[in-house]
Short mmCIF file of C-alpha atoms and ligand atoms in Angstrom, two decimals:
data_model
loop_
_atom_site.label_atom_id
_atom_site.label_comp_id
_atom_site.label_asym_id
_atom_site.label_seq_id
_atom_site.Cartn_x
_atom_site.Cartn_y
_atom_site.Cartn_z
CA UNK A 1 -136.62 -70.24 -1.46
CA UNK A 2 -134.88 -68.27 1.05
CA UNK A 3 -133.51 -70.78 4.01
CA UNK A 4 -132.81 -68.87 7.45
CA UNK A 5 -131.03 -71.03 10.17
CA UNK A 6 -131.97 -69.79 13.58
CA UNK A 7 -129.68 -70.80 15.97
CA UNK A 8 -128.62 -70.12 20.02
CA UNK A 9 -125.08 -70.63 21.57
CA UNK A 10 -122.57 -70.23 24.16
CA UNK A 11 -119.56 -68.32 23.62
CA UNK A 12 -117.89 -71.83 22.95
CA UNK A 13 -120.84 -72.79 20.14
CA UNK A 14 -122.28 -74.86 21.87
CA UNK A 15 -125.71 -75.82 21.05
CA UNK A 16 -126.63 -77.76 24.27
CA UNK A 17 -125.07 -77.71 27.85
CA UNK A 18 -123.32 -81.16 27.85
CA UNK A 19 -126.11 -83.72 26.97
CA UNK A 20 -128.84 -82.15 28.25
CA UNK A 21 -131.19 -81.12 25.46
CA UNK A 22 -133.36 -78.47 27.45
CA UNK A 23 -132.10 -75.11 25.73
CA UNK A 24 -134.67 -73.51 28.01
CA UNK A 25 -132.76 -73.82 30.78
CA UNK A 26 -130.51 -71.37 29.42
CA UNK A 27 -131.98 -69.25 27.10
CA UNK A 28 -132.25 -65.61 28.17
CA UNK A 29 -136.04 -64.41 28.09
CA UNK A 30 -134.93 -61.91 25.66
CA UNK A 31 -133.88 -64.23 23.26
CA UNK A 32 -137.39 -66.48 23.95
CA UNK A 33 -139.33 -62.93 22.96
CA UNK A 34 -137.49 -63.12 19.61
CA UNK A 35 -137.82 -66.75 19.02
CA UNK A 36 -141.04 -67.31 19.45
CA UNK A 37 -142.55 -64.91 17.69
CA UNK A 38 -140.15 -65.66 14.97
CA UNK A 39 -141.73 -68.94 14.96
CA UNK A 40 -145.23 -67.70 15.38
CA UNK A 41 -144.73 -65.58 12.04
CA UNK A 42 -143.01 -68.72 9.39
CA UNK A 43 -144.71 -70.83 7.92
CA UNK A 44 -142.27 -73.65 7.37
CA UNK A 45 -140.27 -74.86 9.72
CA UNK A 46 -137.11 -77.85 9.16
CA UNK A 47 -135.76 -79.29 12.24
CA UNK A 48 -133.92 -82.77 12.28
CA UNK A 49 -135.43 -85.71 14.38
CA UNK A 50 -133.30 -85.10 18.06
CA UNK A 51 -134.44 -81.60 17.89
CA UNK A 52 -137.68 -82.67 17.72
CA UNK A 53 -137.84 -85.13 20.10
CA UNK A 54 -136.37 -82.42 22.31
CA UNK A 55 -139.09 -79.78 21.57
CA UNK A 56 -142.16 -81.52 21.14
CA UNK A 57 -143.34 -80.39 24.66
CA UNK A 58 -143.36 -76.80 23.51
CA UNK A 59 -144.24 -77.15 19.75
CA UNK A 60 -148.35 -76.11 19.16
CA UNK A 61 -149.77 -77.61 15.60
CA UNK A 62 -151.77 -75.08 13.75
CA UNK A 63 -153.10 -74.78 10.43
CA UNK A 64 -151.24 -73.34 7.90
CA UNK A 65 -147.97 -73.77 9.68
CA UNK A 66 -145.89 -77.11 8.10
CA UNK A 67 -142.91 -78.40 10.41
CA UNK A 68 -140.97 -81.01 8.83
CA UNK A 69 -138.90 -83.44 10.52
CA UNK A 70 -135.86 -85.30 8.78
CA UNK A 71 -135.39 -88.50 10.04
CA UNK A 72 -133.76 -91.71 8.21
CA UNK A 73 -137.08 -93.55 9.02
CA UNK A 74 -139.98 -91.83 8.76
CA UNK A 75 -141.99 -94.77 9.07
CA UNK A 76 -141.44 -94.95 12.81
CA UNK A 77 -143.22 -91.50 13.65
CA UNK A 78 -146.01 -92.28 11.07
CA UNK A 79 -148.76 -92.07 13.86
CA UNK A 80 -147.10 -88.61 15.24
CA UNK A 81 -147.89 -86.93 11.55
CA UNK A 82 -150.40 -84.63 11.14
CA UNK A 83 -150.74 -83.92 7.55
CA UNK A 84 -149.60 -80.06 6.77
CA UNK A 85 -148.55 -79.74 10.10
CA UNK A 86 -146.50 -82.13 11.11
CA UNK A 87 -144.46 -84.27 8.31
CA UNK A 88 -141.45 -86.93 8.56
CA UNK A 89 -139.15 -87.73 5.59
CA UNK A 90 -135.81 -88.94 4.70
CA UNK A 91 -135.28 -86.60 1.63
CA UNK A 92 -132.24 -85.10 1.47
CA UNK A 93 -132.06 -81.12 1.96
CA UNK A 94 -132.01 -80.84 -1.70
CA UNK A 95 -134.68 -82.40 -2.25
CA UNK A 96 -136.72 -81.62 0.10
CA UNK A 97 -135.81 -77.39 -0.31
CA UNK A 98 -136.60 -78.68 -4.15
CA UNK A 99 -140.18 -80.16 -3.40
CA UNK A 100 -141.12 -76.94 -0.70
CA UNK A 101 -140.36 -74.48 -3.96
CA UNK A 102 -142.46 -75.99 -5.96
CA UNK A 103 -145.05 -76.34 -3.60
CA UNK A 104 -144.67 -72.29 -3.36
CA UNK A 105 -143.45 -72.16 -0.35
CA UNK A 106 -140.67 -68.71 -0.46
CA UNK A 107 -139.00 -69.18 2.85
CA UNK A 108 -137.91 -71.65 5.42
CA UNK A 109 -137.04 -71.66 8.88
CA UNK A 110 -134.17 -74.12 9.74
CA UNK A 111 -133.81 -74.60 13.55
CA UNK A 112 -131.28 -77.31 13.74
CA UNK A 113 -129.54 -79.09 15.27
CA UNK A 114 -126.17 -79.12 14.24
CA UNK A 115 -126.53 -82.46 11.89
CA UNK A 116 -129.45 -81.29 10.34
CA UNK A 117 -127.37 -77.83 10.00
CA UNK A 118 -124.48 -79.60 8.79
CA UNK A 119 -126.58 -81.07 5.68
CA UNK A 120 -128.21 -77.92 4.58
CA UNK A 121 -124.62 -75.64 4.57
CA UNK A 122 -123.36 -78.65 3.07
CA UNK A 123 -124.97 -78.23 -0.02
CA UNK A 124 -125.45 -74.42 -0.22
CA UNK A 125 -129.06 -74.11 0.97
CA UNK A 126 -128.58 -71.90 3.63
CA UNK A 127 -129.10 -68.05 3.21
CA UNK A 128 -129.04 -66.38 6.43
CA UNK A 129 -128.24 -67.05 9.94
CA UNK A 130 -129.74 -65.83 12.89
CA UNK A 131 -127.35 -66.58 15.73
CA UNK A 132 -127.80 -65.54 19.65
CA UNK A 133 -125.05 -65.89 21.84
CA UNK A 134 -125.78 -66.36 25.41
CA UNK A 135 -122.98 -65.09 27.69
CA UNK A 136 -121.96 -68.93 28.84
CA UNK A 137 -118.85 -71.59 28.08
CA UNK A 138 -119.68 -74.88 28.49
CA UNK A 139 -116.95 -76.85 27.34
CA UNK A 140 -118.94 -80.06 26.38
CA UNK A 141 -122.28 -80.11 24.42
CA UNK A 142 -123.08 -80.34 20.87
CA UNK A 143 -122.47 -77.98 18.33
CA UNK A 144 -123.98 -75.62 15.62
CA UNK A 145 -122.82 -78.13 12.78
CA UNK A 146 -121.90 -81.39 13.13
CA UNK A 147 -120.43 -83.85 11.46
CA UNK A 148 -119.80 -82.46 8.35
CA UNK A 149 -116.45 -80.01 6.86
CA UNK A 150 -117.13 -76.76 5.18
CA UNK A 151 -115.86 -73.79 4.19
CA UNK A 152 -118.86 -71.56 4.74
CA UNK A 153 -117.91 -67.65 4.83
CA UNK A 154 -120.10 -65.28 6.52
CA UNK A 155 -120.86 -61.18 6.54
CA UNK A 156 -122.14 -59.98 9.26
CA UNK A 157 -125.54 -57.90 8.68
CA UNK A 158 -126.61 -56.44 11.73
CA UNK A 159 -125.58 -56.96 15.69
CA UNK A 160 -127.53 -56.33 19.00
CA UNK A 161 -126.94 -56.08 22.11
CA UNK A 162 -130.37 -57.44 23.92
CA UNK A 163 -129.91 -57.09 27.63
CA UNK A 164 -127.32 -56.19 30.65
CA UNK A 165 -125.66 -59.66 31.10
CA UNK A 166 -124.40 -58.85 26.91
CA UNK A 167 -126.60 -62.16 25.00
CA UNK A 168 -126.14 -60.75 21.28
CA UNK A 169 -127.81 -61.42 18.24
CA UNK A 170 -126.14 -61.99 15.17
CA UNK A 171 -127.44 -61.68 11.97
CA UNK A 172 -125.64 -63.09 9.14
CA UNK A 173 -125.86 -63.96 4.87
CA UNK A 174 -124.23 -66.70 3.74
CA UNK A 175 -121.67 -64.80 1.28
CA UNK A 176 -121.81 -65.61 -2.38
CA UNK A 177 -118.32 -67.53 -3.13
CA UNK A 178 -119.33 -69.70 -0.28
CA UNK A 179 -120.52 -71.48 -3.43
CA UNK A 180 -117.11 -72.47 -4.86
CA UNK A 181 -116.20 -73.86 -2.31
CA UNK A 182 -118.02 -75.68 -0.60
CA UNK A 183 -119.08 -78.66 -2.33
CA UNK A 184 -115.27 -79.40 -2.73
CA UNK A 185 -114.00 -82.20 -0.23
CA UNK A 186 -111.09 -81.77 1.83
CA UNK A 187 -111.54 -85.63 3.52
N1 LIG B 201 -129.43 -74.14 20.86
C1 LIG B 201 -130.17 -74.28 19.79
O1 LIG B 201 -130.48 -73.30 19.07
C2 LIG B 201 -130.66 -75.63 19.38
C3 LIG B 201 -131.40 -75.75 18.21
C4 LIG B 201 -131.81 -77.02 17.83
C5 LIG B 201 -131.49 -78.12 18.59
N2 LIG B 201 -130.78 -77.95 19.74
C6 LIG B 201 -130.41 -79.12 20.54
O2 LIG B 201 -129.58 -79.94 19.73
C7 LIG B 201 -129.85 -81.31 19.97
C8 LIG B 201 -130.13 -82.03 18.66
O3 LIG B 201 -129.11 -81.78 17.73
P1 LIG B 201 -128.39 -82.96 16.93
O4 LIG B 201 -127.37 -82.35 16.07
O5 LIG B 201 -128.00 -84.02 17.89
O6 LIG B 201 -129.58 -83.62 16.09
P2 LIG B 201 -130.57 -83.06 14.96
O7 LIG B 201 -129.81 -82.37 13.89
O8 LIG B 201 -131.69 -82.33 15.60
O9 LIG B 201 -131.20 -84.42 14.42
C9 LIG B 201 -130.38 -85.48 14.01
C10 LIG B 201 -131.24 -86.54 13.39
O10 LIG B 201 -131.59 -86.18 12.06
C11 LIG B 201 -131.81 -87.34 11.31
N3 LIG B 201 -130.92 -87.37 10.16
C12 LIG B 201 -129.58 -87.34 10.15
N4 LIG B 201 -129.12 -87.43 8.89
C13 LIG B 201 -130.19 -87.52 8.11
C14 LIG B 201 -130.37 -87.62 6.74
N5 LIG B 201 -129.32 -87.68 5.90
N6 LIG B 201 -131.63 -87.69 6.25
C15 LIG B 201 -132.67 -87.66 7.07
N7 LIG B 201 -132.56 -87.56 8.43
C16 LIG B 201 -131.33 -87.48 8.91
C17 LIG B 201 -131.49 -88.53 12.20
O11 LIG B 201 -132.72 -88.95 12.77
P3 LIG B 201 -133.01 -90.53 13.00
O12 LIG B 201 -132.04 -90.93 14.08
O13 LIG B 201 -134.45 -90.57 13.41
O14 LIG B 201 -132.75 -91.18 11.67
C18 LIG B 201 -130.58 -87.90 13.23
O15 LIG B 201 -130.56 -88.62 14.43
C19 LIG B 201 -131.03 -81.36 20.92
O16 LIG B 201 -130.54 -81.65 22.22
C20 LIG B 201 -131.61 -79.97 20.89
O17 LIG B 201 -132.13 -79.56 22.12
C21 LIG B 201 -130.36 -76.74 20.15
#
């Protein structure tokens, strides 16, 4: 299964401005007319619970399109499920990338946040990232991963400019010796 994390930041890495979830607010349009139909086009998408509760305005079930939400009680958002569209779980990313395999599914959209990020580079699951930086420092917010210390190593694949103000999108593989050494604790 190949895992893609899609993710948009400030110059600083921020993930939000400050608290407030809306990444709307600041997205460039040209970034939304990648992003969407990005979305549009997978099939499976992983987002932790906070990102969810901070999309669900904008996020249209379909058929044949699974979102899965992790979340340490899954119970609680029992009557939001739809089944095949819309799941809940507390597996952990390795099992849960485990189950999705085996189930047939060959690649998976991860779309954050940064604690769901953090779990997924954590134990080598990720493949690619997809990163736009918007042209903006906010000093406070939350970030791409947190909570978690890694030693992930990147090569860059492609760049792009995508309008005047300079947002850029960065496409990246996870390299292969990320492997080594990543599972080893420095705490
Ligand atoms: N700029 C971007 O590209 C982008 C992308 C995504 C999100 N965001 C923003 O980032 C914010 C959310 O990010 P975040 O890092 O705070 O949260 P998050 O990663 O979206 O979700 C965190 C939640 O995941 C669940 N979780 C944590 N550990 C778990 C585990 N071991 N097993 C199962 N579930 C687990 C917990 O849910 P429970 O509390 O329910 O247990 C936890 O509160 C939102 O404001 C969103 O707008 C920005």
């Amino acid at each position: 299964m190949k895992v893609t994390m899609v993710m948009l930041s400030s110059i600083d890495g921020k993930i939000t401005n400050g608290k407030d979830p809306d990444v709307y607010a600041w997205t460039s349009p040209e970034d939304q007319k990648l992003f969407f139909p990005l979305i549009k086009k997978n099939n499976l998408i992983v987002m932790g619970r906070k990102t969810y509760e901070a999309s669900k305005s904008v996020i249209k079930l379909e058929n044949g399109k699974l979102r899965i939400v992790l979340t340490r009680n899954p119970k609680k958002y029992f009557n939001q499920s739809v089944k095949g569209q819309l799941e809940f779980t507390d597996e952990t990313s390795r099992e849960l990338v485990k189950r999705l395999s085996a189930l047939g599914y060959k690649n998976l959209l991860l779309v954050g946040g940064g604690i769901i990020n953090g779990l997924f580079l954590k134990k080598n699951l990720v493949d690619e990232l997809f990163l736009t930086i918007e042209p903006m420092i906010f000093g406070i917010g939350k970030n791409i991963v947190e909570g978690q210390l890694l030693n992930t190593k990147l090569q860059l694949i492609s760049s792009r400019k995508l309008n005047k103000t300079g947002t850029l999108l960065l496409k990246y593989v996870v390299r292969n010796d990320t492997r080594l050494t990543n599972n080893s604790s420095f705490l």
